[in-house]
mmCIF file of C-alpha atoms in Angstrom:
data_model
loop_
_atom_site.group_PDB
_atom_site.id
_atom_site.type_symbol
_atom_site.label_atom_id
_atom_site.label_comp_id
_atom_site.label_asym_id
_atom_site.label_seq_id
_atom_site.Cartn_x
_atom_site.Cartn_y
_atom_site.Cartn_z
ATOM 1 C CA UNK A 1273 2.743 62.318 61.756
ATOM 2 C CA UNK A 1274 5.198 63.189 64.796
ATOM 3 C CA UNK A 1275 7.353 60.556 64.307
ATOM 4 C CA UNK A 1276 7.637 61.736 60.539
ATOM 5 C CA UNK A 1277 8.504 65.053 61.434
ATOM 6 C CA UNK A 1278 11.317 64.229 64.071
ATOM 7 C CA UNK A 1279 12.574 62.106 61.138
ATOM 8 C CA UNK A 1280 13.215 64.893 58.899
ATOM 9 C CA UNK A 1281 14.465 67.297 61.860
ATOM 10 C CA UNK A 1282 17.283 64.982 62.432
ATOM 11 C CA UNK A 1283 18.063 64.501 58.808
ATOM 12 C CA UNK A 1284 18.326 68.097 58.418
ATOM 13 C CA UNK A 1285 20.556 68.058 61.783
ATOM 14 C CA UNK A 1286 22.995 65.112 60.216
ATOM 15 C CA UNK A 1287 23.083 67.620 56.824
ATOM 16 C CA UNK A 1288 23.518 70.467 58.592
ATOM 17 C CA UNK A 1289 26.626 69.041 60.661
ATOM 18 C CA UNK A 1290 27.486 67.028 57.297
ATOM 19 C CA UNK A 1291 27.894 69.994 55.589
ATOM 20 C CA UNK A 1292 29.889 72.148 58.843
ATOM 21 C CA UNK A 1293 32.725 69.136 58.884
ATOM 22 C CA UNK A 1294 32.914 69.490 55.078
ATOM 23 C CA UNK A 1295 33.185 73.733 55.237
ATOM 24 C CA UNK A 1296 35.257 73.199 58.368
ATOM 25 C CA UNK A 1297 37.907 70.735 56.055
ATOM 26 C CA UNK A 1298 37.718 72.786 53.301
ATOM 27 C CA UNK A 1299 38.524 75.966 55.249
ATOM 28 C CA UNK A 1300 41.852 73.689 56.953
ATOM 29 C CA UNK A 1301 43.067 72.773 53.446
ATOM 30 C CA UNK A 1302 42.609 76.243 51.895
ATOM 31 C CA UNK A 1303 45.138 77.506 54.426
ATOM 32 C CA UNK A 1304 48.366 78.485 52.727
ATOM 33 C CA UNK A 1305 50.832 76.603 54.724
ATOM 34 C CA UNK A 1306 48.445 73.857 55.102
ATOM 35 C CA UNK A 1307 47.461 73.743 51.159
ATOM 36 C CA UNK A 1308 51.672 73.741 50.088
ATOM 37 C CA UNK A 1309 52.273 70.846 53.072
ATOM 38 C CA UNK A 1310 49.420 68.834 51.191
ATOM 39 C CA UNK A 1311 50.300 69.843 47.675
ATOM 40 C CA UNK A 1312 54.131 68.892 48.614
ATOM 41 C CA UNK A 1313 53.974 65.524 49.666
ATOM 42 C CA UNK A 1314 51.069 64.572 47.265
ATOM 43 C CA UNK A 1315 53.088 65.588 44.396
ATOM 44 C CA UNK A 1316 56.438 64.387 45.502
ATOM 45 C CA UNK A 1317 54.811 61.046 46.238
ATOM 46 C CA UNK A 1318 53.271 61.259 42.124
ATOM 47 C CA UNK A 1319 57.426 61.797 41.241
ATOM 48 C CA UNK A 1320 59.145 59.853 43.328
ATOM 49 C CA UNK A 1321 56.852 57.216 42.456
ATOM 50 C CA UNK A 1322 57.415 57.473 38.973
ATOM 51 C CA UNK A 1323 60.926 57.673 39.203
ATOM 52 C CA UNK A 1324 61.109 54.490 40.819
ATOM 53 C CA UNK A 1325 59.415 52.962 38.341
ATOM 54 C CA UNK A 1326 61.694 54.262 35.616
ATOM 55 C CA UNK A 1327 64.488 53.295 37.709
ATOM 56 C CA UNK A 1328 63.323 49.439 38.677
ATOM 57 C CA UNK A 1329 60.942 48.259 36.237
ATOM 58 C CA UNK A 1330 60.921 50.570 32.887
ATOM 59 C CA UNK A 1331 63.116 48.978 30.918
ATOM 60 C CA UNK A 1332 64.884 50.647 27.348
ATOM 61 C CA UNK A 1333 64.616 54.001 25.903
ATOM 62 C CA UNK A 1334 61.422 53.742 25.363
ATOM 63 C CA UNK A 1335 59.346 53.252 28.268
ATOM 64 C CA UNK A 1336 61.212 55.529 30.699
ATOM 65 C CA UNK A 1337 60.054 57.936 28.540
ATOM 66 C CA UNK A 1338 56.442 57.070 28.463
ATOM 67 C CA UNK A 1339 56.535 56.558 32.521
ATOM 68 C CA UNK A 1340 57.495 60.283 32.043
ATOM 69 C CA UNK A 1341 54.799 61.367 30.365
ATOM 70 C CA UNK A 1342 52.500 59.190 32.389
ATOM 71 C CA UNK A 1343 54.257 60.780 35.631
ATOM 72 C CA UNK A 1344 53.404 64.338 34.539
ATOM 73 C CA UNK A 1345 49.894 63.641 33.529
ATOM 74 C CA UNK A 1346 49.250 62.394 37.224
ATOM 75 C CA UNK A 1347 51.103 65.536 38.881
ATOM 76 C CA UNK A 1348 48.668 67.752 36.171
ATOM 77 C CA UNK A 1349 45.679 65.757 37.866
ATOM 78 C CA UNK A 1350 46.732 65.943 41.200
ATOM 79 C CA UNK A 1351 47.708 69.804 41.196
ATOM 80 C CA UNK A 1352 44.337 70.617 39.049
ATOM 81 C CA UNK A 1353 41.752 68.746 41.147
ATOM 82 C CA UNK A 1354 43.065 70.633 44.584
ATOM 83 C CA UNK A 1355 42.335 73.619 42.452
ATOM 84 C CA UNK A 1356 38.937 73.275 41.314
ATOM 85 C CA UNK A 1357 37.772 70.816 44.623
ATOM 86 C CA UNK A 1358 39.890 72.348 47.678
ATOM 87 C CA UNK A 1359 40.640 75.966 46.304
ATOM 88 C CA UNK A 1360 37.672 76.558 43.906
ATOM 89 C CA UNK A 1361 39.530 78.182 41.864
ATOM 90 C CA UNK A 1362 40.116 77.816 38.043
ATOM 91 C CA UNK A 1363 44.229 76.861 36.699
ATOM 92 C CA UNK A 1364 45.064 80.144 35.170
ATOM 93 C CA UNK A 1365 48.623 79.091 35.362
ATOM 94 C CA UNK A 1366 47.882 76.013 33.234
ATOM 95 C CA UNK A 1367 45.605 78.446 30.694
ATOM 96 C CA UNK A 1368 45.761 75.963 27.161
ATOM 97 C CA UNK A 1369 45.378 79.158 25.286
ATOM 98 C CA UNK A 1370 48.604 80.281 25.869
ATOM 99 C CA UNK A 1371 50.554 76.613 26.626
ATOM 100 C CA UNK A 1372 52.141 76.374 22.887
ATOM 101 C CA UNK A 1373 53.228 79.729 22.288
ATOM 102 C CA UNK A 1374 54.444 80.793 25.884
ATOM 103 C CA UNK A 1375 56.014 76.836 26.145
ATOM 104 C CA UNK A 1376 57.676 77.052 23.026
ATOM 105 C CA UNK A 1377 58.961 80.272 24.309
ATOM 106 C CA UNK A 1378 60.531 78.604 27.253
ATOM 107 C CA UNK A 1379 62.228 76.173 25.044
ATOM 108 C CA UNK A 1380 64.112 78.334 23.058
ATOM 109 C CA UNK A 1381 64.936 80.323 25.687
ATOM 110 C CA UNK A 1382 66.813 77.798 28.391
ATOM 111 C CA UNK A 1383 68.077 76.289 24.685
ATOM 112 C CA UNK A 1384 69.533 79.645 23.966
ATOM 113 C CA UNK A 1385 70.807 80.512 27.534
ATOM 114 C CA UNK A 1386 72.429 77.532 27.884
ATOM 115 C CA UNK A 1387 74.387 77.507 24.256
ATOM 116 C CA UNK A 1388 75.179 81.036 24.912
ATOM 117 C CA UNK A 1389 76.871 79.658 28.487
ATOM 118 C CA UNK A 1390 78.914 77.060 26.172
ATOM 119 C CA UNK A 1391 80.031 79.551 23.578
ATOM 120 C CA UNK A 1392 81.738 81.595 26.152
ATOM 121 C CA UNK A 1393 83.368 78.419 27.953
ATOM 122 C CA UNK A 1394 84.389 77.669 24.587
ATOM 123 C CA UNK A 1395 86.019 81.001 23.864
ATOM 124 C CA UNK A 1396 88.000 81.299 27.345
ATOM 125 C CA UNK A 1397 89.347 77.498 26.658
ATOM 126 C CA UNK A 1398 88.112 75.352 29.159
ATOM 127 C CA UNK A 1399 85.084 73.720 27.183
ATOM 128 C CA UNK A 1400 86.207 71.613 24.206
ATOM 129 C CA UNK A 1401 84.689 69.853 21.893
ATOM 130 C CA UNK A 1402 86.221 65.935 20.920
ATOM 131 C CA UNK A 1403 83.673 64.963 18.644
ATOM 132 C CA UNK A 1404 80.144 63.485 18.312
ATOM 133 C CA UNK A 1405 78.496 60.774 21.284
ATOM 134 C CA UNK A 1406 75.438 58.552 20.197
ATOM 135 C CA UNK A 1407 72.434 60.393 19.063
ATOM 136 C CA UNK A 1408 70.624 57.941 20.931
ATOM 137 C CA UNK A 1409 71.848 60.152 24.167
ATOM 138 C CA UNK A 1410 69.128 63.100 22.440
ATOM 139 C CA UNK A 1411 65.852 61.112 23.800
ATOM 140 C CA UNK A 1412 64.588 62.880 26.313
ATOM 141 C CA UNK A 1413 64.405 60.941 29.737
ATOM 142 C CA UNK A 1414 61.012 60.178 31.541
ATOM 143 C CA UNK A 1415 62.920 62.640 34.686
ATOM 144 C CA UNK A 1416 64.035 64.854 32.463
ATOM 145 C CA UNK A 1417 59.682 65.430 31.032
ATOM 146 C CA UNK A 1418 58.518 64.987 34.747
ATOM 147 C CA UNK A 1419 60.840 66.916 36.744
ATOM 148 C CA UNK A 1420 60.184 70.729 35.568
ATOM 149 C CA UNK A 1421 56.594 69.874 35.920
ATOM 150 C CA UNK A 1422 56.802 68.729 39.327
ATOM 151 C CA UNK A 1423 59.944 71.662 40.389
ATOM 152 C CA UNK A 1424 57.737 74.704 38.833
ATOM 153 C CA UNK A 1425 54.402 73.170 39.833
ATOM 154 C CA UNK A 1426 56.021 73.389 43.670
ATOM 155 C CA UNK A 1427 57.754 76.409 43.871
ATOM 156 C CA UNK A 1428 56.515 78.581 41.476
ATOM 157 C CA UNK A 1429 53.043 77.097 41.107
ATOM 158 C CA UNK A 1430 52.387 76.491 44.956
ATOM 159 C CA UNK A 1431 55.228 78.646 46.922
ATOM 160 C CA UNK A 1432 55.406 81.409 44.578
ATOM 161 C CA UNK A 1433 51.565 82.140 43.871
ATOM 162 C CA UNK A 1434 50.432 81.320 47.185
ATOM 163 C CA UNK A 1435 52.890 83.824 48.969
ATOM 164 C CA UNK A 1436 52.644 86.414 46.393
ATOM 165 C CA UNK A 1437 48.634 86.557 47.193
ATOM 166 C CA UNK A 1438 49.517 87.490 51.161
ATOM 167 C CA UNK A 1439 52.974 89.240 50.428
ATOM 168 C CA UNK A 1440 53.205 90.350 47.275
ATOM 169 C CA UNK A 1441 55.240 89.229 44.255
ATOM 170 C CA UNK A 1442 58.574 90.637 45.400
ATOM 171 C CA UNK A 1443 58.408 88.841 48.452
ATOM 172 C CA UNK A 1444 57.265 85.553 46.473
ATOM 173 C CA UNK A 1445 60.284 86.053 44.141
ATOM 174 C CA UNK A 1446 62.660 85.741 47.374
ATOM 175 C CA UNK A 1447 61.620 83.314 49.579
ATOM 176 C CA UNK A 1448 60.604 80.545 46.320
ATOM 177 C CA UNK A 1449 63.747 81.277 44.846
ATOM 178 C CA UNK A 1450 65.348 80.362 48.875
ATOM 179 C CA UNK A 1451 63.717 77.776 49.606
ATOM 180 C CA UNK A 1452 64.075 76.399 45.945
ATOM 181 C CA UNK A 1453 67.871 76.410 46.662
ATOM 182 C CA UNK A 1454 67.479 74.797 49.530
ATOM 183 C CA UNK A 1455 66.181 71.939 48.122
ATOM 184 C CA UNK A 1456 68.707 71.454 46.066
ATOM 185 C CA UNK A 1457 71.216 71.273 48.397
ATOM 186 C CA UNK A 1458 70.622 67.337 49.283
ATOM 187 C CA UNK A 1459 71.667 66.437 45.408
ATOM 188 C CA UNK A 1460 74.459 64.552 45.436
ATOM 189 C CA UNK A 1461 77.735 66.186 44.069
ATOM 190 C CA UNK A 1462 76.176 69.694 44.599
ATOM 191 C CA UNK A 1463 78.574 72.127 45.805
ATOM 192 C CA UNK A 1464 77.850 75.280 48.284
ATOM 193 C CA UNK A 1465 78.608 77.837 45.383
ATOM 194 C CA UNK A 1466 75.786 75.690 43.137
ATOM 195 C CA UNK A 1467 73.288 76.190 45.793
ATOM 196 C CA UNK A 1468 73.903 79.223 46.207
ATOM 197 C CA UNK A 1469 73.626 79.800 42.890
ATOM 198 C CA UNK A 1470 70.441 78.115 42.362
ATOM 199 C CA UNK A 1471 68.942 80.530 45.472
ATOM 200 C CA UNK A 1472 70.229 83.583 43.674
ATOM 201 C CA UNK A 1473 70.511 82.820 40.130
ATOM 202 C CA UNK A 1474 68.224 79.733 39.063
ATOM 203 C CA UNK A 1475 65.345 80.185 41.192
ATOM 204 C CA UNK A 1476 65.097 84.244 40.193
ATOM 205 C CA UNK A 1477 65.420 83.147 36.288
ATOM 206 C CA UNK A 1478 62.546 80.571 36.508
ATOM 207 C CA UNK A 1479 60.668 82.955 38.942
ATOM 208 C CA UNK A 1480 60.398 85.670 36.458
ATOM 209 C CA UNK A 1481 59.072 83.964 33.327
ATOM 210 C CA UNK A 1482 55.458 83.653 36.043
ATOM 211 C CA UNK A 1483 56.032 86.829 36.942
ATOM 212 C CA UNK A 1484 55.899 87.995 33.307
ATOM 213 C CA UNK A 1485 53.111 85.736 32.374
ATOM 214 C CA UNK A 1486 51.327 84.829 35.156
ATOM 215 C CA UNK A 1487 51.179 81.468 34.008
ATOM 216 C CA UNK A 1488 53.531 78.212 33.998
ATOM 217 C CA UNK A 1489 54.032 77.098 30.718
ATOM 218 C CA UNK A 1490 57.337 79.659 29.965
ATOM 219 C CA UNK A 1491 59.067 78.610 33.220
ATOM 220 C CA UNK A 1492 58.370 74.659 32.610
ATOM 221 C CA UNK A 1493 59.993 75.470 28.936
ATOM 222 C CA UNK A 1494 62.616 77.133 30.224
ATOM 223 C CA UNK A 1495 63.313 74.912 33.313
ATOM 224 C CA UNK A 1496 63.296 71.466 31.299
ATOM 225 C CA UNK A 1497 65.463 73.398 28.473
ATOM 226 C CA UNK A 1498 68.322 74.579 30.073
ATOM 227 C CA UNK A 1499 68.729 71.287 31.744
ATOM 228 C CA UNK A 1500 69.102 69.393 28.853
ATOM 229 C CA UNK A 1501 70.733 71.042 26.699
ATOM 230 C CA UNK A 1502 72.968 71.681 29.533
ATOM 231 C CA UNK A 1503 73.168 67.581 30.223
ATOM 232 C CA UNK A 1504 72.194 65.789 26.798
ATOM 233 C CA UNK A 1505 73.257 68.308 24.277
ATOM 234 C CA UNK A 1506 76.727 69.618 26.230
ATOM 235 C CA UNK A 1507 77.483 66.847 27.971
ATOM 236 C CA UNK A 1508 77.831 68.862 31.081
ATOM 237 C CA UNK A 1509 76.516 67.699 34.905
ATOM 238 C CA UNK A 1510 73.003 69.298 35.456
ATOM 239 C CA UNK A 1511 73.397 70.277 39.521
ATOM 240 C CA UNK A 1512 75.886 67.476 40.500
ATOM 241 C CA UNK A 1513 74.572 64.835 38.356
ATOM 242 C CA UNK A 1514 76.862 63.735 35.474
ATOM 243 C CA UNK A 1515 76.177 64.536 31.791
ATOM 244 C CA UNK A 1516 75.377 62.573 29.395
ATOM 245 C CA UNK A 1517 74.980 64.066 25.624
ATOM 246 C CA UNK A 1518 75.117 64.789 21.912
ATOM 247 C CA UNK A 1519 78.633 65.723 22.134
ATOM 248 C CA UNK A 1520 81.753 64.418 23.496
ATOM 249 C CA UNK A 1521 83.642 67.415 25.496
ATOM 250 C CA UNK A 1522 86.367 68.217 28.199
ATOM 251 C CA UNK A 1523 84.812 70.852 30.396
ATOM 252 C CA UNK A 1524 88.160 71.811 32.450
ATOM 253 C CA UNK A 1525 89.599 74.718 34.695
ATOM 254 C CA UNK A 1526 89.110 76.890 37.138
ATOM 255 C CA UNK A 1527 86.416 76.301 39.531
ATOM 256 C CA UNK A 1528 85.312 79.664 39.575
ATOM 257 C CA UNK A 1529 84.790 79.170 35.637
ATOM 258 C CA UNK A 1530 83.676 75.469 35.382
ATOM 259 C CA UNK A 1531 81.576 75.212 38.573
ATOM 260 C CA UNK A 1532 83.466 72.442 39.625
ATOM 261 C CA UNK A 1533 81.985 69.362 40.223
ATOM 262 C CA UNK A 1534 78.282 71.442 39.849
ATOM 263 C CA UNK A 1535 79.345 71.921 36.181
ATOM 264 C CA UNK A 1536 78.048 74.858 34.865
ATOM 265 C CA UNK A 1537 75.582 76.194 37.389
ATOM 266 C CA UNK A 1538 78.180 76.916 39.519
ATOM 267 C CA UNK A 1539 80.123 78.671 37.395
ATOM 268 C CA UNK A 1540 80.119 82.834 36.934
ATOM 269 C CA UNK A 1541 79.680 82.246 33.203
ATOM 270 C CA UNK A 1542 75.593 80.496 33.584
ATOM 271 C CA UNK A 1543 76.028 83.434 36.595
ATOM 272 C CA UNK A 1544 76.345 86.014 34.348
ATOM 273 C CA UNK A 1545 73.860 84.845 31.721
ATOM 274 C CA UNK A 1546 71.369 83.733 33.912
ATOM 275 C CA UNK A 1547 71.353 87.063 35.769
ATOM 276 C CA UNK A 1548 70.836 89.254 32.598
ATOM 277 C CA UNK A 1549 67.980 87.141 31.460
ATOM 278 C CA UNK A 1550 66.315 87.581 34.619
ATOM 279 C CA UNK A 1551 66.711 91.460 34.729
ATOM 280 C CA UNK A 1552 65.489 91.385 31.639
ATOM 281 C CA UNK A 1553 62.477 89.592 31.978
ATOM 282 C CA UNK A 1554 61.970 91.693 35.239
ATOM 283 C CA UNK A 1555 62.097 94.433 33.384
ATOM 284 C CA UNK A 1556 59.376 93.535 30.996
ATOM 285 C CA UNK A 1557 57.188 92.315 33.730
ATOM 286 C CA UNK A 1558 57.398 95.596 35.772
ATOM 287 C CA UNK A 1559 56.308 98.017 32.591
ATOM 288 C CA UNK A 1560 53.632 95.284 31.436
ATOM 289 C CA UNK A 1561 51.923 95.855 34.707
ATOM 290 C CA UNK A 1562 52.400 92.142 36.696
ATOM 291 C CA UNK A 1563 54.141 92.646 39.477
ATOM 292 C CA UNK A 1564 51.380 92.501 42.430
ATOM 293 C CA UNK A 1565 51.828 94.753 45.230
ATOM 294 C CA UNK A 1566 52.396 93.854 48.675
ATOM 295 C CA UNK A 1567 48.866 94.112 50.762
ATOM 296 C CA UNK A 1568 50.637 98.000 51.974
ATOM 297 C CA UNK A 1569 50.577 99.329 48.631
ATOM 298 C CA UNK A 1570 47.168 97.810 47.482
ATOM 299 C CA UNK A 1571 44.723 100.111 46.218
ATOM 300 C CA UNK A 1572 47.583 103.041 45.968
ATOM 301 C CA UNK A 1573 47.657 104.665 42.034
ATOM 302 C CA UNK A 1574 50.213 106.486 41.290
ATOM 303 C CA UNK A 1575 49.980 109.788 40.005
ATOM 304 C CA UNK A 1576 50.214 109.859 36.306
#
């Protein structure tokens, strides 16, 4: 009877210190800096791995493509299940509900922003059209599917939402939009002005669509968009990387108007354009109420 009892002590011992590594590991990888370290590297490994892929083995037009859609199924897994096992949290920012309407949104939006961009090029002279490429160059590429997932699921997703809960949203819209620039500068071909504008400009306009909705799906829209219309409708380079689309074009000029060898994200035209949108949508976020307040100004009303 003794021997039965000091069985079950020390199997409640082993679950009780079971169960303290387990809170104790869970409590490590809920830390912020520790949770976008993990989240980073898991999902970059997900990407990079499919890219290489696409680049080695997936052969055609066709199966890049899938190995995109593959590639942002695994990112959707990987992201989700630190959510609901590590955080224990649900995916608001990946709400269904709202994925076709606020998506579709997106879409038109960077397809819009970006035409508007080409119009004006057009009308000062230094974009010109010289007639029609394959259509073939309209398939979407598997990098082209998989990289706004992975870019908004980082900085907006991780960086943005995770510093917005200790800082505020103000403070999130700064340093994501920073250190979403800095990223960019190892691209090859990317010039100082296009980083800069990607800090300042870029990362601000894809910031606010969460801002406004609280959720993904409008950024991811807009992100994937604007890059290719920008690249496989315009035949422009998408942040150093050349072009290659619908239409057959000279994109020549000043620097200060083409971007130089950025294209059109370094330019003061997408500037301009991308600027206004972001007030804009800044604007609407502030008077629908989303902004979150930095932890001073918590539980302050203001007088009505």
């Amino acid at each position: 009877m003794g021997d039965l009892s000091d069985t079950r002590d020390q199997d409640r011992t082993m679950d009780t210190q079971t169960h303290s590594k387990a809170d104790l590991l869970l409590r490590i990888l809920r830390n912020p800096f520790v949770t976008i370290a993990v989240l980073y590297v898991s999902l970059y490994y997900v990407n990079f791995a499919g890219l290489a892929y696409m680049l080695m083995l997936a052969k055609g037009p066709v199966m890049p493509l899938l190995t995109g859609v593959m590639t942002t199924a695994n990112l959707l897994l990987v992201y989700c299940a630190y959510a609901y096992f590590v955080e224990r949290r649900p995916v608001s920012e990946f709400a269904l509900p709202h994925m076709g309407r606020e998506l579709g949104i997106g879409l038109l939006l960077g397809f819009g922003l970006m035409t508007t961009c080409v119009l004006i090029a057009m009308a000062a002279g230094i974009y010109r059209l010289e007639g029609l490429d394959s259509m073939q160059n309209l398939l979407p590429t598997g990098v082209a599917l998989a990289l706004p997932f992975f870019e908004e699921m980082v900085f907006r997703g991780i960086v943005f939402r995770l510093v917005q809960q200790k800082y505020g949203s103000w403070v999130a819209f700064v340093i994501s939009s920073l250190v979403f620039g800095a990223v960019h500068a190892t691209n090859e071909g990317e010039t100082f002005a296009g980083v800069a504008a990607i800090a300042f400009v870029y990362g601000p306009m894809l910031a606010a669509p969460f801002m406004l909705t609280r959720r993904l799906w409008m950024s991811i829209g807009l992100h994937g968009a604007w890059n290719y219309t920008m690249g496989k409708v315009y035949d422009i380079p998408i942040s150093g990387t050349p072009g290659e689309g619908l239409f057959k074009a000279t994109f020549e000029g000043p620097e200060l108007l083409t971007g130089g060898s950025a294209g059109m994200e370094g330019s003061v035209i997408a500037f301009v354009v991308g600027i206004a949108a972001t007030v804009l949508m800044l604007i609407i976020a502030v008077r629908s109420g989303n902004i979150v307040p930095s932890p001073s100004n918590r539980g302050i009303t203001r007088p009505t």
